[in-house]
Short mmCIF file of C-alpha atoms in Angstrom, two decimals:
data_model
loop_
_atom_site.label_atom_id
_atom_site.label_comp_id
_atom_site.label_asym_id
_atom_site.label_seq_id
_atom_site.Cartn_x
_atom_site.Cartn_y
_atom_site.Cartn_z
CA MET A 1 -4.26 8.00 -7.15
CA ASN A 2 -6.64 10.52 -5.77
CA PRO A 3 -6.34 14.22 -6.85
CA ALA A 4 -4.70 16.50 -4.44
CA LYS A 5 -6.71 19.17 -2.48
CA LYS A 6 -6.65 22.56 -4.21
CA PHE A 7 -4.08 25.11 -2.81
CA LYS A 8 -3.15 28.51 -3.92
CA GLY A 9 0.27 28.59 -5.37
CA LYS A 10 3.10 30.69 -4.16
CA HIS A 11 4.51 33.48 -6.35
CA LEU A 12 8.09 32.83 -7.59
CA GLN A 13 10.24 34.06 -4.74
CA THR A 14 13.55 32.35 -4.07
CA LYS A 15 16.13 30.36 -5.88
CA SER A 16 15.48 26.66 -5.61
CA ALA A 17 18.15 24.46 -4.13
CA HIS A 18 17.38 22.15 -7.09
CA SER A 19 17.83 24.75 -9.71
CA SER A 20 21.17 25.76 -11.27
CA ARG A 21 20.20 29.36 -11.81
CA GLN A 22 17.55 31.90 -10.68
CA TRP A 23 14.87 31.81 -13.43
CA GLN A 24 12.47 34.58 -14.37
CA VAL A 25 9.34 34.24 -16.29
CA THR A 26 10.84 36.26 -18.99
CA ASP A 27 13.46 33.53 -19.47
CA LEU A 28 10.78 30.94 -20.65
CA VAL A 29 11.99 28.62 -23.43
CA GLN A 30 9.16 26.77 -25.19
CA PRO A 31 9.22 23.03 -24.92
CA LEU A 32 10.85 21.73 -28.23
CA PHE A 33 10.04 17.99 -28.74
CA ASN A 34 13.15 15.94 -29.64
CA SER A 35 13.33 16.28 -33.48
CA ASN A 36 14.49 12.59 -33.85
CA TYR A 37 11.02 11.44 -32.48
CA ASN A 38 8.96 13.45 -34.80
CA THR A 39 10.25 12.12 -38.21
CA GLU A 40 7.95 9.96 -40.44
CA GLU A 41 10.54 7.02 -40.21
CA PHE A 42 10.40 7.15 -36.42
CA LEU A 43 6.82 7.39 -36.12
CA ARG A 44 6.28 4.28 -38.28
CA ALA A 45 9.04 2.39 -36.32
CA ALA A 46 7.40 3.28 -32.92
CA ALA A 47 3.98 2.35 -33.96
CA ASP A 48 5.17 -0.97 -35.27
CA ALA A 49 7.00 -1.67 -32.19
CA TRP A 50 3.99 -0.77 -30.08
CA SER A 51 1.59 -2.94 -32.09
CA LEU A 52 4.02 -6.05 -31.73
CA PRO A 53 2.51 -8.79 -29.45
CA GLU A 54 3.70 -8.70 -25.82
CA ARG A 55 6.52 -11.09 -25.45
CA GLN A 56 9.19 -12.42 -23.23
CA ASP A 57 12.30 -10.81 -24.97
CA LYS A 58 11.37 -7.70 -23.46
CA GLN A 59 12.47 -4.57 -25.37
CA VAL A 60 12.70 -2.91 -28.65
CA GLN A 61 15.37 -0.13 -29.05
CA LEU A 62 14.65 2.19 -31.83
CA ALA A 63 17.58 2.77 -33.90
CA GLU A 64 19.80 5.94 -33.48
CA THR A 65 17.37 7.23 -30.77
CA LYS A 66 17.02 7.13 -27.03
CA CYS A 67 13.56 5.51 -27.27
CA LEU A 68 12.92 2.14 -25.72
CA VAL A 69 9.69 0.14 -26.00
CA CYS A 70 9.28 -2.43 -23.39
CA LYS A 71 7.10 -5.38 -24.42
CA ASN A 72 7.09 -7.33 -21.20
CA PRO A 73 4.97 -7.38 -19.14
CA PHE A 74 3.01 -4.79 -21.05
CA ASN A 75 3.70 -1.91 -23.52
CA CYS A 76 5.62 0.88 -21.89
CA CYS A 77 7.68 3.35 -23.86
CA GLN A 78 10.49 5.51 -22.29
CA LEU A 79 11.66 8.59 -24.35
CA ARG A 80 14.95 9.79 -23.16
CA ASN A 81 16.20 13.41 -24.28
CA PHE A 82 12.44 14.19 -24.40
CA VAL A 83 13.01 17.78 -25.21
CA ASP A 84 15.82 19.12 -27.30
CA ASP A 85 16.80 21.98 -25.04
CA ASP A 86 16.39 21.20 -21.36
CA SER A 87 16.62 24.80 -20.38
CA PHE A 88 12.82 24.72 -20.43
CA LEU A 89 12.90 21.88 -17.95
CA HIS A 90 15.10 23.72 -15.46
CA GLN A 91 12.47 26.74 -15.36
CA LEU A 92 9.69 24.08 -15.17
CA LYS A 93 11.37 22.52 -12.14
CA HIS A 94 11.92 25.77 -10.39
CA GLU A 95 8.24 26.73 -10.94
CA LEU A 96 6.98 23.30 -9.52
CA LEU A 97 9.08 23.48 -6.45
CA SER A 98 7.73 26.87 -5.81
CA LEU A 99 4.17 25.36 -5.54
CA ASN A 100 2.43 24.17 -2.42
CA PHE A 101 2.71 20.52 -1.86
CA HIS A 102 0.23 18.47 0.18
CA GLU A 103 1.45 15.15 1.83
CA ARG A 104 -0.37 11.98 0.63
CA ASN A 105 -0.12 9.17 3.09
CA ASN A 106 -2.24 6.10 3.29
CA ASP A 107 -2.10 2.34 2.69
CA LEU A 108 -1.12 2.72 -1.08
CA TYR A 109 1.35 5.63 -1.09
CA LYS A 110 3.42 8.10 0.75
CA PHE A 111 4.75 11.20 -1.07
CA HIS A 112 3.89 14.91 -1.67
CA GLN A 113 1.64 16.07 -4.51
CA SER A 114 1.14 19.55 -5.94
CA GLN A 115 -2.22 21.17 -6.62
CA ASP A 116 -4.07 20.10 -9.78
CA LEU A 117 -1.75 21.59 -12.47
CA LYS A 118 -4.82 22.16 -14.66
CA LYS A 119 -5.36 25.33 -12.60
CA VAL A 120 -1.78 26.51 -12.40
CA THR A 121 -0.99 29.36 -14.74
CA THR A 122 2.74 29.96 -14.33
CA ALA A 123 4.68 30.23 -17.62
CA ALA A 124 6.49 26.81 -17.93
CA VAL A 125 3.60 24.85 -16.63
CA SER A 126 1.11 26.38 -19.02
CA ALA A 127 3.51 25.76 -21.85
CA LEU A 128 3.99 22.08 -20.79
CA LYS A 129 0.24 21.58 -20.59
CA LYS A 130 -0.44 23.15 -24.10
CA PHE A 131 2.38 20.94 -25.59
CA LEU A 132 1.27 17.66 -23.88
CA TYR A 133 -2.42 17.85 -24.53
CA THR A 134 -2.16 19.08 -28.20
CA ASP A 135 0.97 18.17 -30.25
CA PHE A 136 2.19 15.38 -27.91
CA ARG A 137 -1.37 13.92 -27.61
CA GLN A 138 -1.61 13.83 -31.43
CA TRP A 139 1.87 12.05 -31.43
CA LEU A 140 0.67 9.44 -29.04
CA ILE A 141 -2.48 8.71 -30.97
CA GLN A 142 -0.33 8.01 -34.12
CA VAL A 143 2.05 5.76 -32.23
CA THR A 144 -0.49 3.83 -30.11
CA GLY A 145 -3.50 3.85 -32.19
CA ILE A 146 -5.58 4.86 -29.13
CA GLU A 147 -8.06 7.72 -29.58
CA LEU A 148 -7.53 10.42 -26.86
CA ASN A 149 -9.49 13.52 -26.02
CA ALA A 150 -8.00 16.98 -24.74
CA THR A 151 -8.97 16.29 -21.04
CA VAL A 152 -6.17 17.72 -18.89
CA ASP A 153 -5.26 15.54 -15.91
CA MET A 154 -1.84 16.12 -14.53
CA SER A 155 -0.05 17.01 -11.26
CA CYS A 156 3.51 17.14 -9.67
CA ALA A 157 4.81 14.54 -7.34
CA ARG A 158 7.74 14.88 -5.06
CA TYR A 159 9.12 11.78 -3.57
CA ASN A 160 11.56 12.16 -0.78
CA HIS A 161 13.63 9.52 1.26
CA THR A 162 11.28 6.40 2.16
CA ASP A 163 8.53 7.69 -0.12
CA VAL A 164 6.69 4.94 -2.21
CA LEU A 165 3.62 4.23 -4.36
CA LEU A 166 2.90 0.63 -3.99
CA CYS A 167 1.46 -1.89 -6.72
CA HIS A 168 -1.78 -0.73 -8.49
CA ASP A 169 -3.24 -0.60 -12.07
CA ASP A 170 -4.01 3.06 -12.45
CA GLU A 171 -7.48 2.07 -14.04
CA LEU A 172 -10.30 4.63 -13.57
CA GLU A 173 -12.96 5.27 -16.10
CA GLY A 174 -11.61 7.22 -18.98
CA ARG A 175 -7.90 6.90 -18.33
CA ARG A 176 -6.22 5.38 -21.39
CA ILE A 177 -2.47 6.28 -21.28
CA ALA A 178 -0.45 7.06 -18.22
CA TYR A 179 2.74 9.24 -18.35
CA ILE A 180 5.58 10.32 -16.19
CA LEU A 181 7.98 13.22 -17.14
CA TYR A 182 11.02 13.01 -14.94
CA LEU A 183 12.74 16.12 -13.52
CA VAL A 184 15.12 14.26 -11.13
CA ASP A 185 18.60 15.38 -10.50
CA GLU A 186 20.90 14.47 -13.49
CA ASP A 187 23.18 12.29 -11.25
CA TRP A 188 20.24 10.07 -10.22
CA THR A 189 21.24 6.46 -10.11
CA SER A 190 19.78 2.94 -9.31
CA ALA A 191 21.06 3.44 -5.66
CA ASP A 192 18.64 6.33 -5.21
CA GLY A 193 15.53 4.14 -5.90
CA GLY A 194 12.23 5.39 -7.19
CA ASN A 195 12.15 3.13 -10.10
CA LEU A 196 9.01 2.49 -12.18
CA ASP A 197 8.41 -1.22 -11.63
CA LEU A 198 6.22 -3.23 -14.00
CA TYR A 199 4.36 -6.40 -12.83
CA SER A 200 3.69 -9.54 -14.87
CA VAL A 201 0.23 -11.24 -14.04
CA ASP A 202 -0.70 -14.73 -13.06
CA GLU A 203 -3.40 -16.87 -14.53
CA ARG A 204 -6.03 -14.92 -12.49
CA LYS A 205 -4.76 -11.65 -14.10
CA GLN A 206 -3.36 -10.53 -10.55
CA PRO A 207 0.20 -8.95 -10.24
CA ASP A 208 2.72 -11.70 -10.01
CA ARG A 209 6.33 -10.38 -10.06
CA ILE A 210 8.40 -7.31 -11.33
CA VAL A 211 9.79 -8.18 -14.66
CA THR A 212 10.82 -4.64 -15.82
CA SER A 213 12.17 -1.82 -13.88
CA LEU A 214 12.71 1.69 -15.37
CA LEU A 215 15.19 4.17 -13.68
CA PRO A 216 14.04 7.79 -13.52
CA VAL A 217 16.22 9.99 -15.82
CA TRP A 218 16.37 13.59 -16.30
CA ASN A 219 14.56 14.80 -19.35
CA SER A 220 12.89 11.44 -20.02
CA LEU A 221 9.12 10.62 -20.27
CA ALA A 222 7.63 7.18 -19.95
CA PHE A 223 4.15 6.36 -20.94
CA PHE A 224 2.00 3.18 -20.97
CA ALA A 225 -1.48 2.03 -21.78
CA VAL A 226 -3.86 1.81 -18.86
CA THR A 227 -5.53 -1.56 -18.82
CA PRO A 228 -6.91 -3.88 -16.12
CA THR A 229 -3.28 -5.62 -16.02
CA SER A 230 -1.02 -2.55 -16.14
CA PHE A 231 0.27 -3.14 -12.52
CA HIS A 232 3.07 -1.06 -11.53
CA GLN A 233 4.73 0.68 -8.59
CA VAL A 234 7.17 3.41 -7.71
CA SER A 235 9.67 1.68 -5.69
CA GLU A 236 10.84 3.24 -2.48
CA VAL A 237 13.14 6.22 -2.82
CA LEU A 238 16.46 5.60 -1.18
CA ALA A 239 18.12 8.99 -1.76
CA ALA A 240 18.61 10.29 1.73
CA SER A 241 19.91 13.82 0.82
CA SER A 242 17.57 16.55 1.72
CA ASN A 243 18.37 18.27 -1.47
CA LYS A 244 17.67 15.31 -3.60
CA CYS A 245 14.01 14.15 -4.46
CA ARG A 246 12.25 12.23 -7.17
CA LEU A 247 10.37 15.07 -8.94
CA SER A 248 7.99 14.38 -11.77
CA VAL A 249 5.00 15.66 -13.72
CA SER A 250 2.70 12.74 -14.02
CA GLY A 251 -0.96 12.33 -15.23
CA TRP A 252 -3.28 10.64 -17.81
CA PHE A 253 -4.63 11.06 -21.20
CA HIS A 254 -8.21 10.25 -21.43
CA GLY A 255 -10.40 8.51 -23.97
CA LYS A 256 -13.40 6.41 -24.55
CA PRO A 257 -13.74 3.93 -21.43
CA PHE A 258 -13.53 0.31 -22.07
CA LYS A 259 -15.31 -2.47 -20.26
CA ARG A 260 -13.51 -3.69 -17.32
CA PRO A 261 -13.51 -7.46 -16.52
CA PRO A 262 -15.20 -8.83 -13.26
CA THR A 263 -13.15 -8.04 -10.10
CA TYR A 264 -11.24 -11.16 -8.95
CA VAL A 265 -12.59 -12.49 -5.78
CA GLU A 266 -10.13 -14.33 -3.69
CA PRO A 267 -10.93 -17.89 -2.35
CA VAL A 268 -12.29 -17.97 1.29
CA LYS A 269 -9.51 -18.82 3.78
CA HIS A 270 -9.94 -21.75 6.21
CA LEU A 271 -11.57 -21.10 9.70
CA SER A 272 -10.51 -23.26 12.61
CA LYS A 273 -12.83 -24.21 15.61
CA PRO A 274 -11.58 -23.95 19.17
CA GLU A 275 -9.56 -27.01 20.09
CA ASP A 276 -8.73 -28.77 23.39
CA MET A 277 -5.56 -27.76 25.29
CA ASP A 278 -4.55 -29.26 28.62
CA GLU A 279 -5.28 -26.83 31.35
CA ASP A 280 -1.86 -27.00 32.88
CA ASP A 281 -0.23 -26.39 29.60
CA PHE A 282 -2.39 -23.33 28.96
CA TYR A 283 -1.37 -21.88 32.29
CA THR A 284 2.28 -22.13 31.46
CA TRP A 285 1.66 -19.66 28.49
CA ILE A 286 -0.54 -16.85 29.65
CA SER A 287 0.51 -14.33 32.29
CA PRO A 288 -1.37 -15.07 35.41
CA ALA A 289 -2.55 -11.41 35.79
CA TYR A 290 -4.90 -11.86 32.77
CA LEU A 291 -6.56 -14.73 34.52
CA ASP A 292 -7.37 -12.64 37.53
CA PRO A 293 -11.11 -11.79 37.56
CA SER A 294 -10.42 -8.20 38.89
CA THR A 295 -7.92 -7.70 35.97
CA GLN A 296 -10.42 -9.11 33.51
CA GLY A 297 -13.07 -6.88 34.74
CA ASP A 298 -10.94 -3.69 34.36
CA VAL A 299 -9.80 -4.75 30.89
CA GLN A 300 -13.45 -5.43 29.79
CA SER A 301 -14.61 -2.07 31.08
CA THR A 302 -11.76 -0.25 29.01
CA PHE A 303 -12.54 -2.52 25.97
CA SER A 304 -16.21 -1.82 26.30
CA ASP A 305 -15.58 1.86 26.02
CA LYS A 306 -12.88 1.94 23.27
CA SER A 307 -13.53 -1.27 21.34
CA GLU A 308 -9.74 -1.83 21.47
CA ILE A 309 -7.10 -2.45 24.03
CA GLN A 310 -3.16 -3.44 24.08
CA LEU A 311 -2.24 -5.86 26.80
CA GLN A 312 1.48 -5.73 27.71
CA GLU A 313 3.55 -8.82 28.79
CA PHE A 314 0.71 -11.25 27.76
CA ILE A 315 2.66 -14.42 27.66
CA GLN A 316 4.86 -15.72 30.44
CA PRO A 317 8.66 -14.50 29.79
CA ASP A 318 10.21 -17.91 29.38
CA LYS A 319 7.52 -18.99 26.82
CA TYR A 320 7.94 -15.65 24.94
CA GLY A 321 11.79 -16.05 24.73
CA GLN A 322 11.40 -19.70 23.36
CA LEU A 323 8.90 -18.47 20.80
CA CYS A 324 11.10 -15.63 19.62
CA GLU A 325 14.01 -17.98 19.21
CA ALA A 326 11.79 -20.49 17.28
CA LEU A 327 10.54 -17.90 14.82
CA HIS A 328 14.09 -16.76 14.11
CA SER A 329 15.09 -20.36 13.56
CA ILE A 330 12.44 -21.13 10.79
CA ASP A 331 14.21 -22.08 7.43
CA ALA A 332 14.00 -19.37 4.96
CA SER A 333 12.11 -21.77 2.57
CA ASP A 334 9.33 -22.16 5.05
CA TRP A 335 8.35 -18.45 4.91
CA ILE A 336 5.80 -18.06 2.03
CA THR A 337 5.24 -14.69 0.39
CA GLN A 338 1.63 -13.53 0.58
CA GLY A 339 0.17 -11.60 -2.28
CA PRO A 340 -1.05 -10.52 -4.75
CA ALA A 341 1.07 -7.32 -4.59
CA ASN A 342 -1.87 -5.11 -5.13
CA LYS A 343 -3.20 -6.23 -1.86
CA ARG A 344 -0.45 -7.44 0.33
CA ASN A 345 3.26 -8.29 0.59
CA TYR A 346 4.51 -10.20 3.70
CA GLU A 347 5.58 -13.78 4.63
CA CYS A 348 3.71 -16.55 6.48
CA SER A 349 4.99 -19.93 7.70
CA GLU A 350 3.01 -23.06 8.44
CA SER A 351 6.11 -24.88 9.51
CA THR A 352 5.43 -27.52 12.22
CA SER A 353 8.99 -28.30 12.86
CA SER A 354 9.24 -26.37 16.17
CA VAL A 355 7.50 -27.80 19.14
CA VAL A 356 7.15 -24.40 20.95
CA LEU A 357 5.58 -22.81 17.80
CA ASN A 358 3.11 -25.69 17.34
CA GLU A 359 2.21 -25.17 21.14
CA ALA A 360 1.80 -21.34 20.48
CA ARG A 361 -0.72 -21.97 17.64
CA LYS A 362 -2.52 -24.39 19.90
CA PHE A 363 -2.64 -21.81 22.70
CA PHE A 364 -4.11 -19.12 20.47
CA GLN A 365 -6.78 -21.54 19.00
CA SER A 366 -7.66 -23.21 22.33
CA GLU A 367 -11.17 -23.37 24.03
CA ALA A 368 -9.46 -21.71 27.00
CA PHE A 369 -7.97 -18.83 24.92
CA PHE A 370 -11.55 -18.15 23.49
CA LEU A 371 -12.92 -18.11 26.93
CA VAL A 372 -10.15 -15.70 28.13
CA LEU A 373 -11.03 -13.37 24.99
CA SER A 374 -14.68 -13.48 26.07
CA ASN A 375 -13.78 -12.48 29.55
CA LEU A 376 -11.51 -9.63 28.55
CA THR A 377 -13.75 -8.23 25.99
CA GLY A 378 -17.26 -9.03 27.01
CA LEU A 379 -17.84 -10.74 23.80
CA LYS A 380 -19.64 -13.96 23.40
CA LEU A 381 -16.78 -16.17 21.94
CA HIS A 382 -17.40 -19.12 24.22
CA ARG A 383 -20.44 -20.91 25.60
CA LEU A 384 -19.36 -20.48 29.17
CA ALA A 385 -18.74 -16.73 28.91
CA SER A 386 -20.97 -14.68 31.24
CA THR A 387 -24.00 -13.05 29.63
CA PRO A 388 -24.65 -9.47 30.36
CA SER A 389 -28.18 -8.42 31.27
CA SER A 390 -30.51 -7.54 28.37
CA SER A 391 -30.85 -4.04 29.95
CA GLU A 392 -27.16 -3.60 29.74
CA ASN A 393 -27.19 -4.52 26.05
CA GLU A 394 -30.13 -2.08 25.40
CA SER A 395 -28.76 0.85 27.12
CA SER A 396 -25.40 0.55 25.35
CA SER A 397 -26.67 -0.40 21.95
CA ASP A 398 -26.59 3.29 20.57
CA GLU A 399 -23.41 4.26 22.18
CA LYS A 400 -20.39 4.93 19.82
CA PRO A 401 -16.89 4.11 21.12
CA SER A 402 -14.27 6.89 21.32
CA ASN A 403 -11.94 5.29 18.64
CA GLY A 404 -14.91 4.94 16.09
CA THR A 405 -14.21 1.16 15.49
CA SER A 406 -17.21 -0.64 16.75
CA LYS A 407 -19.32 -0.99 19.97
CA SER A 408 -19.32 -4.28 21.51
CA LYS A 409 -22.14 -6.49 20.38
CA LYS A 410 -22.97 -9.35 22.62
CA GLY A 411 -25.00 -12.53 21.91
CA SER A 412 -26.52 -15.50 23.77
CA SER A 413 -24.71 -18.82 24.20
CA SER A 414 -27.41 -20.50 22.14
CA ASP A 415 -26.59 -18.77 18.96
CA ILE A 416 -22.68 -18.84 18.86
CA ASP A 417 -20.44 -21.11 16.88
CA PRO A 418 -17.16 -19.63 17.52
CA CYS A 419 -14.16 -19.78 15.01
CA CYS A 420 -10.98 -18.06 14.06
CA ARG A 421 -8.43 -17.53 11.23
CA LEU A 422 -4.77 -17.51 12.69
CA GLN A 423 -1.47 -17.09 10.88
CA VAL A 424 2.19 -16.74 11.77
CA SER A 425 3.71 -13.89 9.89
CA ARG A 426 7.16 -12.14 9.36
CA TRP A 427 7.58 -8.52 8.71
CA GLN A 428 10.62 -6.74 7.25
CA THR A 429 11.60 -4.09 4.78
CA GLY A 430 9.16 -4.00 1.81
CA CYS A 431 6.18 -5.58 3.64
CA TYR A 432 2.75 -4.23 3.82
CA THR A 433 -1.00 -4.80 3.52
CA MET A 434 -3.63 -2.60 1.78
CA LEU A 435 -7.24 -1.95 2.54
CA SER A 436 -9.19 -5.04 1.73
CA ASP A 437 -12.53 -6.51 2.33
CA GLU A 438 -11.06 -9.93 2.82
CA ASP A 439 -12.01 -10.35 6.51
CA ALA A 440 -15.10 -7.96 6.57
CA HIS A 441 -17.11 -9.59 3.84
CA GLY A 442 -19.90 -11.62 5.29
CA SER A 443 -19.56 -10.65 8.98
CA GLU A 444 -21.00 -7.73 10.77
CA TYR A 445 -18.61 -7.88 13.52
CA ALA A 446 -15.13 -9.41 14.09
CA LEU A 447 -12.37 -9.46 16.75
CA ASP A 448 -8.79 -8.79 15.42
CA VAL A 449 -6.04 -10.25 17.52
CA TRP A 450 -2.51 -9.16 16.95
CA PHE A 451 0.49 -10.69 19.04
CA PHE A 452 3.73 -8.88 18.47
CA LEU A 453 7.17 -10.61 18.91
CA SER A 454 10.93 -9.49 18.36
CA ALA A 455 9.98 -5.83 18.00
CA ASP A 456 12.79 -4.68 20.42
CA HIS A 457 14.02 -1.86 18.22
CA TRP A 458 10.99 -1.13 16.13
CA GLN A 459 10.26 2.58 15.73
CA LEU A 460 7.34 4.45 14.26
CA PRO A 461 9.35 5.88 11.26
CA HIS A 462 10.15 2.28 10.11
CA GLY A 463 6.51 1.66 9.21
CA GLY A 464 4.67 -1.66 10.11
CA GLN A 465 2.01 -0.08 12.18
CA VAL A 466 -1.59 -1.35 12.01
CA SER A 467 -3.87 1.29 11.01
CA TYR A 468 -7.80 1.29 11.18
CA ILE A 469 -9.84 3.68 9.26
CA ALA A 470 -13.63 4.06 8.53
CA ARG A 471 -14.51 2.93 4.93
CA GLY A 472 -14.32 5.62 2.52
CA GLU A 473 -12.43 7.91 4.87
CA ASP A 474 -8.71 8.88 5.17
CA GLU A 475 -8.34 9.89 8.73
CA GLU A 476 -6.85 7.13 10.97
CA LEU A 477 -9.16 5.90 13.84
CA LEU A 478 -6.51 3.73 15.60
CA THR A 479 -2.69 2.99 15.18
CA ILE A 480 -1.17 -0.01 16.70
CA CYS A 481 2.78 -0.09 16.72
CA PRO A 482 4.67 -3.25 17.07
CA SER A 483 5.71 -3.78 20.73
CA ASN A 484 7.29 -6.84 22.40
CA ASN A 485 4.92 -9.43 23.95
CA CYS A 486 1.88 -7.28 23.45
CA LEU A 487 -1.54 -8.60 22.59
CA ALA A 488 -3.63 -5.99 20.75
CA LEU A 489 -7.45 -6.59 20.54
CA VAL A 490 -9.55 -4.67 18.15
CA TYR A 491 -13.36 -5.07 17.79
CA ARG A 492 -14.61 -3.77 14.43
CA ASP A 493 -17.70 -3.69 12.27
CA GLN A 494 -17.73 -4.40 8.41
CA ASP A 495 -17.25 -0.57 7.76
CA THR A 496 -13.90 -0.53 9.60
CA MET A 497 -11.01 -1.41 7.53
CA ARG A 498 -7.34 -1.93 8.31
CA PHE A 499 -3.95 -2.11 6.72
CA VAL A 500 -0.21 -2.50 7.83
CA LYS A 501 1.71 0.55 6.72
CA HIS A 502 4.75 -0.31 4.33
CA ILE A 503 7.97 -1.09 6.16
CA ASN A 504 10.64 1.06 4.65
CA SER A 505 14.53 0.99 4.38
CA LEU A 506 14.96 2.77 7.73
CA SER A 507 14.12 -0.57 9.45
CA GLY A 508 17.46 -1.94 7.89
CA ASP A 509 17.81 -5.74 8.76
CA LEU A 510 15.17 -5.62 11.50
CA LYS A 511 12.51 -8.24 11.47
CA HIS A 512 9.44 -8.66 13.70
CA PHE A 513 6.75 -11.39 13.82
CA THR A 514 2.99 -11.66 14.66
CA ILE A 515 0.61 -14.24 15.57
CA ASN A 516 -2.46 -12.56 14.16
CA GLY A 517 -5.96 -13.71 13.44
CA VAL A 518 -9.47 -12.82 13.18
CA TYR A 519 -12.06 -14.30 15.73
CA TYR A 520 -15.80 -14.67 15.16
CA ASP A 521 -18.66 -15.52 17.27
CA ARG A 522 -20.11 -17.52 14.26
CA PRO A 523 -18.64 -18.17 10.78
CA PRO A 524 -19.11 -15.17 8.18
CA ASN A 525 -21.73 -15.66 5.66
CA ARG A 526 -19.89 -15.65 2.46
CA GLU A 527 -22.83 -15.76 -0.05
#
C-alpha cells in the first residue's frame, strides 16, 4: 500500500473512547516480549515449523504456546499474547488514536492511515519501533532464516465499518516480511469481520481462493514472508459501532531484493464484429427519442465537449422490464465468477436459455446499434456515419474535455473495422474490479458502454460505482453510479483507467446487472 501523506501529530489531549483509562507519558511500560517465545526450545521448534514444505494440512500449533504457523497457502505465523503485559498496548493504542489519520480510498482499499510512524516520537510508539526493528527483527531472522536490515517501515491503520483492503501480494522491492500487530477490542469476533485472508494460487501463479482466514485478536502479531504469491486481503469490517474499529500497526521488514518472475499477461478476450438485426426488431428495443436527429445532435454536442454522457430511459419500458426479469431468472450455476481476485471479482453469464436476453445481446452488437453510437457520439463506429469536415477535426484536436477522459477522435470510413467486447454481468456484495490495462493495451482510444439494470434501490454508500482516473493519479475524473435503464458512454484514451468500487455489506441482498462492453473503430493492436 502507498505511504500516507505526512501530517503533524496532535499532542496527547483527551481520553480515548477506546482506552480503559487516561494514560500519561510517565505511565509508559516497555514492551516485554512473551517469554515463552524467547526460549531456545521454542526458537528451534518455530524455525523447524517455518522450514517445513507448504502443505495441505494447514497448520502447526507449537506446544504450550499461543503460536500458530499456517503452512497453507504460504508461511504465515500468528503470535497470540505477543507481549507479556498488555498495559503497554493500552498506552500505545491511546497514542495512536491521538494521531491524525488520512483517508485512503481507491480501487484497492478503503481505510484510514496514520502518518509514517517512523517520524512519530511519542513514548510508546518510539518504544515499539525500537523493539520491533532491533530485538524482534533478530528473532525473525532466527525463525525464518531471512536476512533483514534495520529499515523502519510502519504505519497505523484504522478500519471502520465497510472498510476493506482487497487482494494483493504486498511485493515491492526490498520488502521481505510483512507484519500486523492487532490492537482491536478484546471482544472482537468473527461477526466483526476484518480477517486476514490468505489466497492459494492457480497454475498461472494467480490468486485462486481463500484457504486460510485469521481473525484479528488483541495483543497478537501476524507475519508472513512477502513473495510473488503471498496474495492476501483484509476482509470487509462488519462492526457497525462507531466505538469499534480494527486498529493495527503494520509494516514490513526489509532485506535484499529477490528477482521477481515475469508479470502474468492475461489472454486476449474475444472481439465481436457488428451483426445483422431486423430493423423492426431493433426499433422495439431503443427508445424512439434516441433515433430523433435533433436529440442525436444535442447528445453529440454534449459528448464532444465532455467525452461522456449518461442517457436515461434508453430502452423501451416493456423490453427493459422483460430483460430485468430474465436476468433475475438465470440459474445460479450459469453465473461464472470472473477473476483473478487481484484484478476483479464479479459474475458473468453466457446463458442462452432466455430469448429476451439473446435479443438484448444481439441489439447491443447490431450494425444498427453501432450506427446509433456513431450518431450519438460523433465517433466513426460505422461506415454510414457522417464524417465531420477536416477543419472541424483540426480545430478541435488540441482541445481537452472538461472531465479529462479523452477528446473525440474521428476517422474516415475507409480506415475503420468496428468491433466490440460485450458481457452480461451481475454485481452484488463483495464485487469489484481494479485498475487494469486489460482494455487499454494496444488501443489508443476506446468507447466504454455501460447499461444498468435493476438498480432501483442502489445508493452511493453501497459502492459499485464506475470510477475513471488518469494513469498514475488518485483523483477521480468521473464517477458513474448505477441507475435504472441508463446507458453511460465514456470515450477514453490509453492513459485513462477505470475500476468498479468494491460493493460493501450496506447493499444487503441487493443485486444489479450491467450489459457492458468496449467498442473500437478497429481491433486493438495486441503486439
